[in-house]
CSV table of C-alpha atoms and ligand atoms in Angstrom, one decimal:
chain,number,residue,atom,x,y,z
A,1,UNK,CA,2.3,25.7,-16.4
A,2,UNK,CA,4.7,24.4,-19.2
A,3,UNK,CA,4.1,20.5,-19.9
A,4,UNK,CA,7.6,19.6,-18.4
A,5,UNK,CA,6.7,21.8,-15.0
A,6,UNK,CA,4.0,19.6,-15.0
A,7,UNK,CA,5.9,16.3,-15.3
A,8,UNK,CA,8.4,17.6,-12.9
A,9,UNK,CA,5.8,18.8,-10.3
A,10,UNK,CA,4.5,15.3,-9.2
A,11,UNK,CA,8.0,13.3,-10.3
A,12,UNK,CA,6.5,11.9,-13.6
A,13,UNK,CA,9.1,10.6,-16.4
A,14,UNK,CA,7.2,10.2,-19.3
A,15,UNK,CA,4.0,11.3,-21.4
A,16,UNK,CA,3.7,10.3,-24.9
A,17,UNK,CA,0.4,11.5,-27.0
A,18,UNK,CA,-0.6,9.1,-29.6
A,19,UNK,CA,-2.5,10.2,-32.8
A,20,UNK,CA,-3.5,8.1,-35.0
A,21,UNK,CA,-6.3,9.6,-37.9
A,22,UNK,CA,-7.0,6.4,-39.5
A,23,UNK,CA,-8.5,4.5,-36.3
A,24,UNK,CA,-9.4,7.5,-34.6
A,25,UNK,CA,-6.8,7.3,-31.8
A,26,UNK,CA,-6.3,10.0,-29.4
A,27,UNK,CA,-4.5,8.8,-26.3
A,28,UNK,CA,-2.1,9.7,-23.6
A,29,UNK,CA,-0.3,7.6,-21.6
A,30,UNK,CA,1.5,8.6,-19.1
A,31,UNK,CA,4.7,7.1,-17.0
A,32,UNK,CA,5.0,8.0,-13.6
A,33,UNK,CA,8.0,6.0,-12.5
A,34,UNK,CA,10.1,3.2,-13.1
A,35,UNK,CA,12.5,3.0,-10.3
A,36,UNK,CA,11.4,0.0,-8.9
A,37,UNK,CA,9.9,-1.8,-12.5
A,38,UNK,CA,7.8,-1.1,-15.7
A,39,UNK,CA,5.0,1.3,-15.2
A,40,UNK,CA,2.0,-0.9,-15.5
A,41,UNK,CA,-1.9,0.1,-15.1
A,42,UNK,CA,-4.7,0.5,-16.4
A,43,UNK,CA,-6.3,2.0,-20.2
A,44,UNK,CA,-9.1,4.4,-19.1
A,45,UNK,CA,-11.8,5.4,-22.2
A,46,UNK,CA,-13.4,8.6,-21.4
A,47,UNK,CA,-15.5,10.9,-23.0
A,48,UNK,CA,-13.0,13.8,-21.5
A,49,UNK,CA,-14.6,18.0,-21.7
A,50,UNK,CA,-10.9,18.2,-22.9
A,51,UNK,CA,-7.6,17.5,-23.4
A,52,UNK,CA,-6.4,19.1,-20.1
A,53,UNK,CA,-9.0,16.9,-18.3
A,54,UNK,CA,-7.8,13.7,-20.0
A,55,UNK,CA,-4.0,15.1,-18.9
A,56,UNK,CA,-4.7,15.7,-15.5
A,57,UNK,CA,-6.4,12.5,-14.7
A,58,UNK,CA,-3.5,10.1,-16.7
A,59,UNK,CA,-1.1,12.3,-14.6
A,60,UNK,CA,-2.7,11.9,-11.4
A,61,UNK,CA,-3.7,7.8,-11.9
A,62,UNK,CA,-0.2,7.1,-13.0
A,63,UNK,CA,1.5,8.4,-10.0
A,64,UNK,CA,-1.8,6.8,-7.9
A,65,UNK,CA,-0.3,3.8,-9.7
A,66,UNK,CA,3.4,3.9,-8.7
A,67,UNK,CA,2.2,4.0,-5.4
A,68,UNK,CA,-0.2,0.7,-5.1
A,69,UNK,CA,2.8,-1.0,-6.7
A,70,UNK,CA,5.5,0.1,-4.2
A,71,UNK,CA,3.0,-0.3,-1.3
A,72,UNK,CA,1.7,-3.9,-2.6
A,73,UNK,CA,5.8,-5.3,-3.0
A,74,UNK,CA,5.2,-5.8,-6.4
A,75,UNK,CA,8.7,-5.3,-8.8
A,76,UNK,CA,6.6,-2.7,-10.3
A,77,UNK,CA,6.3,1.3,-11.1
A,78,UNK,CA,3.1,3.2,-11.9
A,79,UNK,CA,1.8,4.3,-15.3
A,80,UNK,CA,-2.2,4.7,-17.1
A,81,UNK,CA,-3.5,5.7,-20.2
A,82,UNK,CA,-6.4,7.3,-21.4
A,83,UNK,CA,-8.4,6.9,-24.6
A,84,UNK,CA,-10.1,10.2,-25.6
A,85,UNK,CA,-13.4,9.0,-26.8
A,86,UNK,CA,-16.9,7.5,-26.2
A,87,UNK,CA,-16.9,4.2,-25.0
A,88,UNK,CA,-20.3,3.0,-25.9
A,89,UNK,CA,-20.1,4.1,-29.6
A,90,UNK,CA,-16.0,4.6,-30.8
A,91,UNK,CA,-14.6,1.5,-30.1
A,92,UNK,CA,-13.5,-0.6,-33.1
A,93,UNK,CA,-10.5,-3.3,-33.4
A,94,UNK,CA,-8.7,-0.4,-35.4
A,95,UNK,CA,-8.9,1.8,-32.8
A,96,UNK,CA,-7.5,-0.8,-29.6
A,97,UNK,CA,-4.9,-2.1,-32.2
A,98,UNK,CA,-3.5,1.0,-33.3
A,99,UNK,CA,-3.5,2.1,-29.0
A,100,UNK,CA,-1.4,-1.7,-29.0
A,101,UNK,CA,1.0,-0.4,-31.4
A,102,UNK,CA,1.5,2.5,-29.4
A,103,UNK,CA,2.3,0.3,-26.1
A,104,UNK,CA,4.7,-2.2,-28.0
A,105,UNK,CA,6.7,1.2,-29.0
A,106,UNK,CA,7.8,1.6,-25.4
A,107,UNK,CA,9.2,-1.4,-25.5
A,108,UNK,CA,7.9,-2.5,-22.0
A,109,UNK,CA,8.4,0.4,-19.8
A,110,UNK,CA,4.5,0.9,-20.0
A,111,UNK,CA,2.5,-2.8,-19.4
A,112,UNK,CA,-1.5,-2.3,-20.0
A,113,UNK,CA,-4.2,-3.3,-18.8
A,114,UNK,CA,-8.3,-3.2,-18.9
A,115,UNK,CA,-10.1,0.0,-16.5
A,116,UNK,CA,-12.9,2.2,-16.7
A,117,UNK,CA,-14.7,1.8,-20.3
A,118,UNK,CA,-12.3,-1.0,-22.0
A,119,UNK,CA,-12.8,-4.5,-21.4
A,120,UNK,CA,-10.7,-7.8,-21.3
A,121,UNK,CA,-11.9,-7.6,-25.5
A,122,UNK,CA,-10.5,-5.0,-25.9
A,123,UNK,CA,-7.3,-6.0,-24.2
A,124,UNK,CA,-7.1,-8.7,-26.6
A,125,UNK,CA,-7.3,-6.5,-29.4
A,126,UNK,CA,-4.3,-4.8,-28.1
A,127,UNK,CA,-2.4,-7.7,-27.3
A,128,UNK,CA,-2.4,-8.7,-31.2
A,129,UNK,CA,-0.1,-5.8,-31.3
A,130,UNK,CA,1.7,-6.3,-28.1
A,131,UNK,CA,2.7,-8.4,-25.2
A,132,UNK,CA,2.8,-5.8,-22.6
A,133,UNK,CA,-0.4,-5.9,-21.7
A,134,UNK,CA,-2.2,-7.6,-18.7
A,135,UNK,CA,-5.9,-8.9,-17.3
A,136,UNK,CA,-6.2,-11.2,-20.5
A,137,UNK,CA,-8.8,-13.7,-19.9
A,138,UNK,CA,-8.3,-17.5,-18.2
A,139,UNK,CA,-8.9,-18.9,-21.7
A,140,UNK,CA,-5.8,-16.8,-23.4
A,141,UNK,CA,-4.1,-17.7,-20.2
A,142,UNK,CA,-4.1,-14.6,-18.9
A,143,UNK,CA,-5.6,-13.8,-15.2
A,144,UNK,CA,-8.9,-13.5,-15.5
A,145,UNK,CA,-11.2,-12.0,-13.6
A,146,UNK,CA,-9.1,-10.6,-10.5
A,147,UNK,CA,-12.1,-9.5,-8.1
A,148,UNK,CA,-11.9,-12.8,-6.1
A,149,UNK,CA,-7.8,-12.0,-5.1
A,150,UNK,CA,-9.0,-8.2,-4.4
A,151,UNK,CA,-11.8,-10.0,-2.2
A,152,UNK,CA,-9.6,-11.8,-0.8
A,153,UNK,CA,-6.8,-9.6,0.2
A,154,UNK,CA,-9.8,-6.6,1.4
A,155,UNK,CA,-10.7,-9.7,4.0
A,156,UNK,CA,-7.5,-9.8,4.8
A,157,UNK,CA,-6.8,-6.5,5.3
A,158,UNK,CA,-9.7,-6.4,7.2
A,159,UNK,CA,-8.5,-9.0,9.4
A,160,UNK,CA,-5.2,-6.9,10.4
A,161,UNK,CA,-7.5,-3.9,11.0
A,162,UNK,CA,-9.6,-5.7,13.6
A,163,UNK,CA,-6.5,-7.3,15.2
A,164,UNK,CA,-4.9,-3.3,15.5
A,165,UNK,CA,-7.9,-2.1,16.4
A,166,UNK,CA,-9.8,-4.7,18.4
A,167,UNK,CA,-6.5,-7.1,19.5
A,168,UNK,CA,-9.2,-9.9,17.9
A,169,UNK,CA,-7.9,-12.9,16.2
A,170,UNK,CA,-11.4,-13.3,14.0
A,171,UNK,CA,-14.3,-11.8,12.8
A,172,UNK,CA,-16.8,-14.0,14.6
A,173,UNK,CA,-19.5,-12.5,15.7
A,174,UNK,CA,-18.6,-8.5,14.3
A,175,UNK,CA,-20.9,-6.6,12.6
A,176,UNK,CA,-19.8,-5.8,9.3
A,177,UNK,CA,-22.0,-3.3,7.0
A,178,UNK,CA,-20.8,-3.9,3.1
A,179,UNK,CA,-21.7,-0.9,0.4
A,180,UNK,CA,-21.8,-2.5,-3.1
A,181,UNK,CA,-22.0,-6.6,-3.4
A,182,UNK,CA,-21.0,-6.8,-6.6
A,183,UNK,CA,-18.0,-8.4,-8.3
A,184,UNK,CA,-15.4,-7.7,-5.1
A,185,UNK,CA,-18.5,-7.3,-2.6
A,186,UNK,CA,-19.9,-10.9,-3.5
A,187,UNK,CA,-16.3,-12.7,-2.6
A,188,UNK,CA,-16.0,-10.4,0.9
A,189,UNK,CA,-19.6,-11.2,1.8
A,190,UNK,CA,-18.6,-14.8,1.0
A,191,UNK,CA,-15.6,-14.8,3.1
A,192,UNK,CA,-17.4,-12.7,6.2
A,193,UNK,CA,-20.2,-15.4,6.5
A,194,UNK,CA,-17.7,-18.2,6.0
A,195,UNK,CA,-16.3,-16.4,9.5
A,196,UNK,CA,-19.1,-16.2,11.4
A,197,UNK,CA,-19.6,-12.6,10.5
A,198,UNK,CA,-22.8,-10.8,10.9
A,199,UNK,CA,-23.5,-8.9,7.9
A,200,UNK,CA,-25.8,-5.7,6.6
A,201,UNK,CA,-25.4,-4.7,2.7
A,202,UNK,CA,-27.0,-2.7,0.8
A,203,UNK,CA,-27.0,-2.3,-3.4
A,204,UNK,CA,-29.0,0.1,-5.8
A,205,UNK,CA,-29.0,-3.3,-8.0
A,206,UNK,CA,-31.6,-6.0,-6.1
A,207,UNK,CA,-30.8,-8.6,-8.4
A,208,UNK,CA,-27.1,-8.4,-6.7
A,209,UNK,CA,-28.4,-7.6,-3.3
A,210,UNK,CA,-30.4,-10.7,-2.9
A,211,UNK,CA,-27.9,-13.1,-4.0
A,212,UNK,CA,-26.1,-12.3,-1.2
A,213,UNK,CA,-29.2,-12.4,1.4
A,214,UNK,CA,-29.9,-15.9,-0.1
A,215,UNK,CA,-26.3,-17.1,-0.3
A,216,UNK,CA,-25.2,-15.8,3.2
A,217,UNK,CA,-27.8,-14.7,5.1
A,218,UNK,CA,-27.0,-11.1,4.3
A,219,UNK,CA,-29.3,-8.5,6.5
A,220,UNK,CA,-30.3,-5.9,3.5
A,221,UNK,CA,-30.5,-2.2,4.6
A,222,UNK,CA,-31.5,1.1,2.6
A,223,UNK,CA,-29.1,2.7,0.1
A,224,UNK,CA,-28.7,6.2,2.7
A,225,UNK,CA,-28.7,3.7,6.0
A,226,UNK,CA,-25.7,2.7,5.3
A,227,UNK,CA,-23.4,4.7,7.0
A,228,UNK,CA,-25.1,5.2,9.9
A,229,UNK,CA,-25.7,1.6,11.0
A,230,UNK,CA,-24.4,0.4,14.5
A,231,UNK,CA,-21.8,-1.9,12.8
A,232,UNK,CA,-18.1,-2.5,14.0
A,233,UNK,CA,-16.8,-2.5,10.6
A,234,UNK,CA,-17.9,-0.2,7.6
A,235,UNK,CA,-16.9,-1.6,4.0
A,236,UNK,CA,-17.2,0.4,1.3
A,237,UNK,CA,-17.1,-1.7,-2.7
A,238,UNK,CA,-18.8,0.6,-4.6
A,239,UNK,CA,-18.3,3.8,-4.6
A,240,UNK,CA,-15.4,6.7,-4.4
A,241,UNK,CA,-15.9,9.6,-2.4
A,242,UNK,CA,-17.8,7.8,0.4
A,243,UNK,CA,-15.9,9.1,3.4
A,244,UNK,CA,-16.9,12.7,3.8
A,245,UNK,CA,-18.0,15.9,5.6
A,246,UNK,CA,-21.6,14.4,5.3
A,247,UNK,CA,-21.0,10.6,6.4
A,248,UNK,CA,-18.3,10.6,8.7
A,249,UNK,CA,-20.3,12.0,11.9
A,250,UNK,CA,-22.9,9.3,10.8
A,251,UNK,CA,-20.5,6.8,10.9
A,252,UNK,CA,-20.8,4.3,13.9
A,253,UNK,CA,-17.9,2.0,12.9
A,254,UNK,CA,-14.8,2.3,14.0
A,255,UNK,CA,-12.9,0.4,11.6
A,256,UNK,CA,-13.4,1.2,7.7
A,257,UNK,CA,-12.2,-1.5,5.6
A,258,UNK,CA,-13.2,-1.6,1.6
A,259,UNK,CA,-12.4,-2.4,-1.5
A,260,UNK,CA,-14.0,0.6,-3.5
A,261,UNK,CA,-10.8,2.9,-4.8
A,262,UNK,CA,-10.7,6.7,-3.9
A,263,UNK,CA,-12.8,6.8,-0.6
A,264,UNK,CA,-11.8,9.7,1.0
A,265,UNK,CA,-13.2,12.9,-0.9
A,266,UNK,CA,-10.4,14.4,0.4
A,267,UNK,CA,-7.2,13.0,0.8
A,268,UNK,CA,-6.3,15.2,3.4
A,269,UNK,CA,-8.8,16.9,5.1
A,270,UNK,CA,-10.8,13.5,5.6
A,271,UNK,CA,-7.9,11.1,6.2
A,272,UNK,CA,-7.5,13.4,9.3
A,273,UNK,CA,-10.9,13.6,10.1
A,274,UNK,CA,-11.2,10.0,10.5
A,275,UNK,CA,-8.1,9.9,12.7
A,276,UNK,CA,-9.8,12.3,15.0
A,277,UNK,CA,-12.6,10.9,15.4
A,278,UNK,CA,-10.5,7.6,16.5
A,279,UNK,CA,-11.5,5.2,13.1
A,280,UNK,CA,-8.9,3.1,11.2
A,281,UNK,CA,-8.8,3.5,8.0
A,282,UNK,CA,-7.5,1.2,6.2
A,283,UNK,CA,-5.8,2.7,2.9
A,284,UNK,CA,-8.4,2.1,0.3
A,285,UNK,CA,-5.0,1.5,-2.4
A,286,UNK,CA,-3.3,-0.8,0.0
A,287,UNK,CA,-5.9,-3.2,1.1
A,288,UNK,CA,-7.2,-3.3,-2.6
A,289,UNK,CA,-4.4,-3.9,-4.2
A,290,UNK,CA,-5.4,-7.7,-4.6
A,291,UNK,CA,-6.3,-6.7,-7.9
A,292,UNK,CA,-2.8,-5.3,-9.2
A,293,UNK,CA,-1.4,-8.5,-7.8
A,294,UNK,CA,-3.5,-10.4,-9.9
A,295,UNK,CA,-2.5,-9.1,-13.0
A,296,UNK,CA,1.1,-8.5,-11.5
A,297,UNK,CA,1.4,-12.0,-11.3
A,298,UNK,CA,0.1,-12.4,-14.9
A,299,UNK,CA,3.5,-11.7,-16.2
A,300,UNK,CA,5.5,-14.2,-14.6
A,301,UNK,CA,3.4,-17.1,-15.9
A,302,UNK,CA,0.0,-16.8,-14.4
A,303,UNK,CA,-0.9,-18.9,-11.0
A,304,UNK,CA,-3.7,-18.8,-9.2
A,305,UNK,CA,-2.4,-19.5,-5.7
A,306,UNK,CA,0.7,-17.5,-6.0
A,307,UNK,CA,-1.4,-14.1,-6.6
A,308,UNK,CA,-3.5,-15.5,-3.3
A,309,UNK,CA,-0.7,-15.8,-1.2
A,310,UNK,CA,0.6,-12.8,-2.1
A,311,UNK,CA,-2.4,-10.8,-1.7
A,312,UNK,CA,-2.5,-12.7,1.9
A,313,UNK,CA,0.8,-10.3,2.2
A,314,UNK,CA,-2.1,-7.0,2.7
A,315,UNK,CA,-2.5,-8.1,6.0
A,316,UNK,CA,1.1,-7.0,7.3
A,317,UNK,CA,1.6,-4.1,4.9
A,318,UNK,CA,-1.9,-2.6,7.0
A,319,UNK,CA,0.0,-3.5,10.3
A,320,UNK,CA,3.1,-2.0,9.1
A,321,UNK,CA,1.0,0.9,7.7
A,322,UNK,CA,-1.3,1.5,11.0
A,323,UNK,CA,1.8,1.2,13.2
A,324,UNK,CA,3.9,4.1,11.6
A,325,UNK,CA,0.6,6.2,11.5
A,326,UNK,CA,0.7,5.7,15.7
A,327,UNK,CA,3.9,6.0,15.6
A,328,UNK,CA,4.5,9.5,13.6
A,329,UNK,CA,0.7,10.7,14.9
A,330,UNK,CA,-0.2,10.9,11.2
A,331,UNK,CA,-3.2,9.5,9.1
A,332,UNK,CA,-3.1,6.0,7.7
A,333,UNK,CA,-3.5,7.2,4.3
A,334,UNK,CA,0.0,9.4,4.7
A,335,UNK,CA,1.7,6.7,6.6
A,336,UNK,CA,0.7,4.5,3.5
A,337,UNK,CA,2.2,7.1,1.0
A,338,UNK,CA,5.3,7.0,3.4
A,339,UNK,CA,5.5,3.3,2.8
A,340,UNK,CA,5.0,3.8,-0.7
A,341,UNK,CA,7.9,6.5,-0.9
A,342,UNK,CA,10.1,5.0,1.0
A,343,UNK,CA,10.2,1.5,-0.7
A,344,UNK,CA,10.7,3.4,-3.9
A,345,UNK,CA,13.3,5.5,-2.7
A,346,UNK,CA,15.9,2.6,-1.1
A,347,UNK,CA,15.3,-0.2,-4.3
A,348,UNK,CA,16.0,2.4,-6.9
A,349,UNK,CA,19.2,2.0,-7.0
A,350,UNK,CA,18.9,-1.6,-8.0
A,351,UNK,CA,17.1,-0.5,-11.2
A,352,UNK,CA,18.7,-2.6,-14.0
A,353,UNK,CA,18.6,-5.5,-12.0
A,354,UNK,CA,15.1,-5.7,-11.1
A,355,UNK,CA,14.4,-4.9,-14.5
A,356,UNK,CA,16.2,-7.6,-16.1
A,357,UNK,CA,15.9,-10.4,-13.2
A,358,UNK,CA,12.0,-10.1,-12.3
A,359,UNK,CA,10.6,-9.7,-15.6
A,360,UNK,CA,11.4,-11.6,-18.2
A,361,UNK,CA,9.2,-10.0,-20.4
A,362,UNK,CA,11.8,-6.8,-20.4
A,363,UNK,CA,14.1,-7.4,-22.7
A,364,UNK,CA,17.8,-5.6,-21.4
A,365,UNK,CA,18.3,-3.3,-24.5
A,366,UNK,CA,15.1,-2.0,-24.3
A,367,UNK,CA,16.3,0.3,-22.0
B,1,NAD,P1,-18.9,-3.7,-9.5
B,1,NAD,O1,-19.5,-2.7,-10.4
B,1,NAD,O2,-19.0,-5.2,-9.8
B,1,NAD,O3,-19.7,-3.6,-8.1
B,1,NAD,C1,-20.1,-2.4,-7.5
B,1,NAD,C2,-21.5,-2.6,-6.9
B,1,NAD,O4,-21.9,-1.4,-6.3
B,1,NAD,C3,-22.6,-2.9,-8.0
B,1,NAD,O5,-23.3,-4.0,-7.6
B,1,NAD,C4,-23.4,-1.6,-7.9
B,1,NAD,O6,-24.8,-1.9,-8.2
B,1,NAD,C5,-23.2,-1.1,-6.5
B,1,NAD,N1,-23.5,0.3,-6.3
B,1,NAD,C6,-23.3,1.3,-7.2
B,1,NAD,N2,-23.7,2.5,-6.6
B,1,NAD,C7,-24.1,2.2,-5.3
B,1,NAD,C8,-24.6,2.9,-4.2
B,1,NAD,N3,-24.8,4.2,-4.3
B,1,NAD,N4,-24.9,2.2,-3.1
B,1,NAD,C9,-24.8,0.9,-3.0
B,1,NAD,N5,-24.3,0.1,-4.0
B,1,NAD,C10,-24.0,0.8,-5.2
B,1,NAD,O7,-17.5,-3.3,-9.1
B,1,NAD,P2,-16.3,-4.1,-8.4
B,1,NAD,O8,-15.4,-4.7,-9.4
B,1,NAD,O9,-17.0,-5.0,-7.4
B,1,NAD,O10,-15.5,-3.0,-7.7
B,1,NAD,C11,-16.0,-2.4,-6.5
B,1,NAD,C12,-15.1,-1.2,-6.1
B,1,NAD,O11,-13.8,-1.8,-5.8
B,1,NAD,C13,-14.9,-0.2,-7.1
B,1,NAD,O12,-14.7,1.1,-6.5
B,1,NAD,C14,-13.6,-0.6,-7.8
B,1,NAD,O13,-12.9,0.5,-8.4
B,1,NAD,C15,-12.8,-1.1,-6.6
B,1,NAD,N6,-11.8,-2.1,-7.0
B,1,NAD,C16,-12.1,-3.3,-7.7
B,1,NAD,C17,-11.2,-4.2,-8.0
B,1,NAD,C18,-11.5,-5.5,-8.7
B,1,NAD,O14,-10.7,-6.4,-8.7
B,1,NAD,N7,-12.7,-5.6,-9.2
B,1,NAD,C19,-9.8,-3.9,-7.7
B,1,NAD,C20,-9.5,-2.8,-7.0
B,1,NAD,C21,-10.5,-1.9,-6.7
């Protein structure tokens, strides 16, 4: 397939490879769509087999991108990048500097941000080259770190998913299992016991684990007993690929609600599955948005409070989402993507405006 088939295929708009021999560069960022706002996610730093590998994943996390935006209401479209290389031994200032220069030559319609194998450093190497970039730290006044507001909007999301699925008000008294109590697991373990939750977690990491058990009374379970524990609500924050041909008939739950990004293993064959077996899902992109938001929010003069109330907004984008689902007998994760779509579609005509109003960091000829 030619590389504009390509772009065409999935609706992207822009890829542009950056080279760069003196710092070592090899990066591809890639812009999904802008319809609704600057493509803004995430710089991924990946020892990739090969350049197709590092193409295909920048395609397919840019478009993942476009549609957490659309979904979360943000004024925002979806883009990523990907820095060929070892993470542990190539980076340099050089090398994030030269990637900044890159960024500031799209004059905004791509915005940055920290992912897999770069860090809030290296962010602010690039942001000595560049103001479109995101997830700078509290000190620069940037955002931070944004696993409290994805935390807090996963409770929340989990919250709507007990109220479709249980017509209950609260968590009081549910038993909720939680995979992974690190950085987003801690702050949802915090806010389940602050509930009246009764909570089971497990965590290959017992430093972690046991923070938890002493701060909230978490019950500790086996790494594999996980899934099959007689829980109300099953909350995956660690892992992707967690939902599958293997877990899913283990699964007692009938709610799963987590933070952790790609959960089904397959999109379609398990987001059906699920619905068969009469589970809500909760979109794992929708109700962990709360991180986007963070950084989202980052751009129009950073507060705190605002990104919490907006992530407080997951809770009726879920209803929304679980109600068309019932309502066209489709899985949550399509009716999520129809969301998506559909928000995209009707506000693309107002383009130029949205681009100029909601952020000011667009300058109008730029585009
Ligand atoms: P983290 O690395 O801080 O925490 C993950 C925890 O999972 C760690 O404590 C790790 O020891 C544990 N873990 C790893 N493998 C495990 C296994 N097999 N069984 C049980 N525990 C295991 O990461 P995080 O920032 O808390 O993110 C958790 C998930 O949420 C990830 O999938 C991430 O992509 C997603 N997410 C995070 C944010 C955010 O704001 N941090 C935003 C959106 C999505």
């Amino acid at each position: 397939m030619s590389i504009f088939e390509k772009l065409s295929e999935k609706g992207h708009e822009q890829i542009v490879f950056c080279n760069d021999p003196d710092s070592g560069l090899k990066a591809i960022i890639a812009i999904h769509d802008t319809n609704i706002g600057p493509a803004l996610g995430g710089c991924r730093m990946w020892n990739y087999k090969s350049e197709k590998d590092a193409l295909r994943d920048v395609l397919r996390l840019s478009r993942g991108m476009s549609y957490k935006a659309a979904v979360a209401g943000l004024n925002l479209g979806g883009g990523k990048s990907v820095i060929i290389g070892d993470a542990k031994k190539e980076k340099s200032e050089l090398l994030f500097r030269s990637f900044g220069r890159f960024v500031e030559g799209l004059a905004g319609r791509y915005i940055t941000a920290e992912d897999v194998g770069t860090s809030v450093k290296d962010m602010e190497w690039v942001r000595m080259e560049t103001q479109y970039v995101t997830g700078i730290s509290r000190a620069l006044g940037g955002s931070g770190d944004p696993s409290p507001v994805t935390a807090f909007g996963t409770y929340m999301g989990m919250k709507a998913a007990v109220k479709y699925k249980l017509g209950l008000d609260n968590l009081s008294g549910l038993k909720v299992s939680v995979q992974g109590v690190g950085h987003v697991g801690y702050y949802l373990c915090k806010h389940l016991y602050e509930e009246g939750a009764e909570i089971f977690a497990t965590d290959i990491d017992q430093d972690t684990l046991q923070k938890v058990v002493k701060e909230f009374g978490v019950k500790e379970v086996a790494i594999d007993e996980i899934y099959g524990l007689d829980v109300d609500i099953y909350a995956p924050c660690a892992l992707g690929a967690t939902i599958n041909d293997d877990t899913i008939p283990k699964l007692k739950a009938v709610i799963i609600a987590g933070a952790a990004n790609n959960q089904l293993e397959s999109e379609s064959k398990h987001g059906q599955a699920i619905r068969k077996s009469g589970i809500l899902y909760a979109p794992d992109y929708a109700i962990n948005a709360g991180g986007l938001i963070n950084v989202a929010n980052e751009m129009e003069r950073y507060n705190r409070e605002r990104a919490f109330m907006q992530a407080e907004g997951i809770y009726d984008t879920l209803m929304t989402i679980f109600s068309l689902a019932d309502k066209e007998d489709v899985p949550t994760n399509v009716a999520a993507d129809q969301v998506a779509m559909q928000r995209v579609e009707s506000l693309s005509k107002l383009k130029s405006i949205f681009l100029t109003r909601k952020n000011p960091m667009i300058k109008r000829d730029a585009w």
